[in-house]
Each structure stands twice: as C-alpha cells, then as structure tokens.
DNA sequence: AAATATATGTCAGGTATGTTGACATATATT
DNA sequence: AATATATGTCAACATACCTGACATATATTT
C-alpha cells in the first residue's frame, strides 16, 4: 500500500567524504583476519583463540583481568576459549608470587610457535601492502593510507569491488 | 605432570616486523565499528544490518546476489537480516524490468537517512585521524599509515594500550 | 580476628550472526 | 519442454558473544 519510495541515487562524496576509506577499512580488515582462519581451523580454533593467543604472546605474564580489559569481553566468554587453549597446551597459567589470586598467562613453546606463524602470515600481507604503495601517492598522507588499505585487500576482491564502487551501477 | 614450560619473553619485532601494525589494525577497526553500534541498537539493529544498509545505499539497485558476493555470507544469513530492514521500511525490493527474477535493492528515504547518519559518525573519526597526522610522520609512508591507525583508536584505549604494549611487563 | 574487597571460576540460559542441506517458486534460456 | 538462474524458506546447528547469579581463594581493611 505504501508507495515504495525507492531512492535510486547512490550516496556520493558530497554526502560523506570518506566513503572510500570506510569501505576500504571493511574489506582490508576482512582480508587481514581471514589470513589466519585456515590455519586456526586446523586446530579447531577460531578468531577468539587467535586474539587470546596473540596478546598472551605479546605480553607474557598478563593477568586474566588485563586480557579482559584489552579484549573488552566478559570473563565467561574468555573462560571457554582460554580453557581450550590451556587444554591444548598453547597457554599455561601460573600463580603470581606477589598475589596468589592472580593467574598470570604465559604461552608455551607450542603456543609461541603458533602465534608466530599466524603473525607472520598477517605481517606478510602488511609488508606487501607497504611495498606496493607507489611514490606518487606521497603528496597527501591520506593517499598513502588509502593505497595501503587498498593493497591489503585480496586481489580477488579488489577488482570486483573497484568496478562496483567506482564505475557504479546505472541510475535509471 | 607436564612441566609448564612457560615462555616469559615477549615476542619482539625481530620475530615479526609488523606487530605494531597488526595490533593497531585490531584496535582501530574495533573503534571504527563501535561508533555505529549505539545508534544501531536504538533500532534493534546490529552490525549485519549496518553492512547491508550501507551497501544498499552506496549501490542502489544492486541485486541480492551481488550483495551476497560483497558480504560473502549465505543467502539464509542475509535473508533474516534483510527481512528486518524491509519490514522496518529502510530498504525496498523492486523487480528488475529486464529480468523478472532479480530483486533490486533500494534504500528508502528513511534508510538513506540512517545510512548517512552512521557513515558520518565513522567519517568524523576518519577525518580527525587524518587531521592529526603530524607532518614529521611524512618521511616514510608507513609512518603516515601507523599514525592514522593510531589516531583511529579511542582515546580511552590508546593510552592504556600504549603503556601495555610499549613499556611492556617486567620479565622476571 | 572478622568483615570486606578483589581476582578468578563456573552454572545456566539467551542473542546475533554465521553455517549446511534440502526443497520451492518464478522467470529466462536453451 | 527441459534446464538453468535468482530468489526464498524451513530446519538444525555452531561460534562467539551476552546477562545474572553464585562460589572460592586470597588480600586488605577495620
């Protein structure tokens, strides 16, 4: 009964200056996190495991409370995933000498190895993205950022998206 | 029975050059997406709704298949969320003239308005992040990227994280 | 010493967003 | 007429988050 009232004009940069950056962030981040997924699934792990493993390796001896603060999730949510990482021998908990309530989290050798493997995969993508920023992107810093994000996106996505978002769709 | 074998050394840049970028991406992206959450929840919407709404506004008249390709989710998953956006009057579907099977997605006035509101929130953070790249970050493009990502992170997180990740934790 | 606060863990149930597999329908194409 | 394509829908399930309530061990305060 309502007439559809469909708006057929695409949103333009006049509406919002940073559409391109907004979208690049979305796709770049997706490619970035997806790198690790395949390896993680071999262990029956997900992204939640990855985050915990990463920060435990990066800040060995951090407490559960600190980890919760970093990840901004609830202890119940952390608990389940952390338990699996402990059972699989990737992380250990040690009682703090100065305060017996605190449980300090440390990676094991196994945990360190996996964390490095995952980080190096992500690092490789980042390295390539930096390397492929061509020098005529320098004049404006925003261009370097834009180029970086663009380069972070999977090749398979990049062409498809560029076509869709830049050439656009006919507005009849 | 197993001795813990806890590793107490933090991972360093020698292990992996881009730890800093990896972490900045994580926190920057989190701040970026969290901007919209509060507004979305007023409508009973989540991030899935946001993504659909965004691309429907950005590419009005896109098909369901194209949207699935962009979001890389299943049609069953899309369906549930899209249905809510249609029922709430943010998106309409119109039959394609040239192919009656296709349902073209368009925002309504209401949908356009919400999409713009959300984009402008995110754009504001991006704008500020660009503006606060100080000029001595220019020499290397990577510095501009790093500064940008750093500036994208919520103030409240930034100081806490900087302390935790740079000054580190005592390794006894 | 007793009361309280802190750090952690756990039980139980709920939500949002994704998945797979099977099947239905309408429209195009061969 | 047969097949392919675009979409929708039913059902069951997985992951990763949530809230609320309660338990336990250790520190700190009174």
CSV table of N, CA, C and O (backbone and C1' of nucleotides) in Angstrom, one decimal, chain B residues 63-65 75-76 79 83 93 99 101-103, chain D residues 4-14 17:
chain,number,residue,atom,x,y,z
B,63,UNK,N,21.6,-6.3,-6.8
B,63,UNK,CA,20.8,-7.5,-6.6
B,63,UNK,C,21.2,-8.2,-5.3
B,63,UNK,O,22.3,-7.9,-4.8
B,64,UNK,N,20.3,-9.1,-4.9
B,64,UNK,CA,20.6,-9.9,-3.8
B,64,UNK,C,22.0,-10.7,-4.0
B,64,UNK,O,22.8,-10.8,-3.1
B,65,UNK,N,22.1,-11.2,-5.2
B,65,UNK,CA,23.3,-12.0,-5.5
B,65,UNK,C,24.6,-11.1,-5.4
B,65,UNK,O,25.6,-11.6,-4.9
B,75,UNK,N,22.9,-16.9,1.6
B,75,UNK,CA,21.6,-16.2,1.4
B,75,UNK,C,20.7,-16.3,2.6
B,75,UNK,O,19.9,-15.5,2.9
B,76,UNK,N,20.8,-17.5,3.3
B,76,UNK,CA,20.0,-17.7,4.5
B,76,UNK,C,20.3,-16.7,5.6
B,76,UNK,O,19.4,-16.2,6.3
B,79,UNK,N,19.1,-13.2,4.4
B,79,UNK,CA,17.7,-13.2,4.4
B,79,UNK,C,17.0,-12.7,5.7
B,79,UNK,O,16.2,-11.8,5.7
B,83,UNK,N,15.3,-9.0,5.8
B,83,UNK,CA,13.8,-9.0,6.0
B,83,UNK,C,13.5,-8.0,7.0
B,83,UNK,O,12.5,-7.2,6.9
B,93,UNK,N,12.5,-3.7,-2.1
B,93,UNK,CA,12.9,-4.5,-3.2
B,93,UNK,C,12.0,-4.2,-4.4
B,93,UNK,O,10.8,-4.3,-4.3
B,99,UNK,N,14.7,-8.4,-16.1
B,99,UNK,CA,14.8,-9.8,-15.7
B,99,UNK,C,14.0,-9.9,-14.4
B,99,UNK,O,14.4,-9.5,-13.3
B,101,UNK,N,13.3,-12.1,-12.5
B,101,UNK,CA,13.8,-12.9,-11.3
B,101,UNK,C,14.5,-12.1,-10.3
B,101,UNK,O,14.6,-12.4,-9.1
B,102,UNK,N,15.2,-11.1,-10.8
B,102,UNK,CA,16.0,-10.2,-10.0
B,102,UNK,C,15.2,-9.3,-9.1
B,102,UNK,O,14.3,-8.7,-9.6
B,103,UNK,N,15.6,-9.2,-7.9
B,103,UNK,CA,15.0,-8.2,-7.0
B,103,UNK,C,16.1,-7.1,-6.7
B,103,UNK,O,17.1,-7.4,-6.0
D,4,DA,P,21.1,-27.7,-16.6
D,4,DA,O5',21.1,-26.1,-16.4
D,4,DA,C5',21.2,-25.3,-17.6
D,4,DA,C4',21.0,-23.9,-17.1
D,4,DA,C3',21.7,-23.5,-15.8
D,4,DA,O3',22.3,-22.3,-16.0
D,4,DA,C1',19.4,-23.0,-15.7
D,5,DT,P,23.2,-21.6,-14.8
D,5,DT,O5',22.2,-20.5,-14.3
D,5,DT,C5',21.7,-19.6,-15.2
D,5,DT,C4',20.7,-18.6,-14.5
D,5,DT,C3',21.3,-18.1,-13.1
D,5,DT,O3',21.2,-16.7,-13.2
D,5,DT,C1',19.2,-18.9,-12.8
D,6,DA,P,21.8,-15.8,-12.0
D,6,DA,O5',20.5,-15.5,-11.2
D,6,DA,C5',19.5,-14.6,-11.7
D,6,DA,C4',18.5,-14.3,-10.6
D,6,DA,C3',19.1,-14.0,-9.2
D,6,DA,O3',18.5,-12.8,-8.7
D,6,DA,C1',17.6,-15.8,-9.0
D,7,DT,P,18.9,-12.3,-7.3
D,7,DT,O5',17.9,-13.0,-6.4
D,7,DT,C5',16.5,-12.7,-6.6
D,7,DT,C4',15.7,-13.7,-5.7
D,7,DT,C3',15.9,-13.6,-4.2
D,7,DT,O3',14.8,-12.9,-3.7
D,7,DT,C1',15.5,-15.8,-5.0
D,8,DG,P,14.7,-12.7,-2.1
D,8,DG,O5',13.9,-14.0,-1.7
D,8,DG,C5',12.6,-14.3,-2.2
D,8,DG,C4',12.1,-15.5,-1.5
D,8,DG,C3',12.2,-15.5,0.0
D,8,DG,O3',11.0,-15.9,0.6
D,8,DG,C1',13.1,-17.5,-0.8
D,9,DT,P,10.7,-15.7,2.2
D,9,DT,O5',10.1,-17.1,2.6
D,9,DT,C5',10.1,-18.2,1.7
D,9,DT,C4',10.3,-19.5,2.4
D,9,DT,C3',10.5,-19.4,3.9
D,9,DT,O3',9.7,-20.5,4.6
D,9,DT,C1',12.2,-20.6,3.0
D,10,DC,P,9.3,-20.4,6.1
D,10,DC,O5',9.6,-21.9,6.6
D,10,DC,C5',9.2,-23.0,5.8
D,10,DC,C4',10.0,-24.2,6.3
D,10,DC,C3',10.3,-24.2,7.8
D,10,DC,O3',10.0,-25.5,8.4
D,10,DC,C1',12.3,-24.5,6.5
D,11,DA,P,9.9,-25.6,10.0
D,11,DA,O5',11.2,-26.5,10.3
D,11,DA,C5',11.7,-27.4,9.3
D,11,DA,C4',13.1,-27.9,9.7
D,11,DA,C3',13.4,-27.7,11.2
D,11,DA,O3',13.9,-28.9,11.7
D,11,DA,C1',15.1,-26.8,9.9
D,12,DA,P,14.1,-29.1,13.3
D,12,DA,O5',15.7,-29.3,13.4
D,12,DA,C5',16.3,-30.0,12.4
D,12,DA,C4',17.8,-29.7,12.5
D,12,DA,C3',18.3,-29.5,13.9
D,12,DA,O3',19.5,-30.3,14.1
D,12,DA,C1',19.0,-27.8,12.5
D,13,DC,P,20.2,-30.5,15.5
D,13,DC,O5',21.5,-29.7,15.4
D,13,DC,C5',22.3,-29.8,14.1
D,13,DC,C4',23.2,-28.7,14.0
D,13,DC,C3',24.0,-28.3,15.3
D,13,DC,O3',25.4,-28.6,15.1
D,13,DC,C1',23.3,-26.4,14.2
D,14,DA,P,26.4,-28.4,16.3
D,14,DA,O5',27.2,-27.1,15.9
D,14,DA,C5',27.8,-27.0,14.7
D,14,DA,C4',28.7,-25.7,14.7
D,14,DA,C3',29.4,-25.5,15.9
D,14,DA,O3',30.7,-25.0,15.6
D,14,DA,C1',28.0,-23.6,15.5
D,17,DC,P,34.3,-13.4,20.9
D,17,DC,O5',33.4,-12.9,22.1
D,17,DC,C5',32.8,-11.7,22.1
D,17,DC,C4',31.2,-11.7,22.2
D,17,DC,C3',30.6,-11.5,23.6
D,17,DC,O3',30.8,-10.2,24.0
D,17,DC,C1',29.3,-13.0,22.3
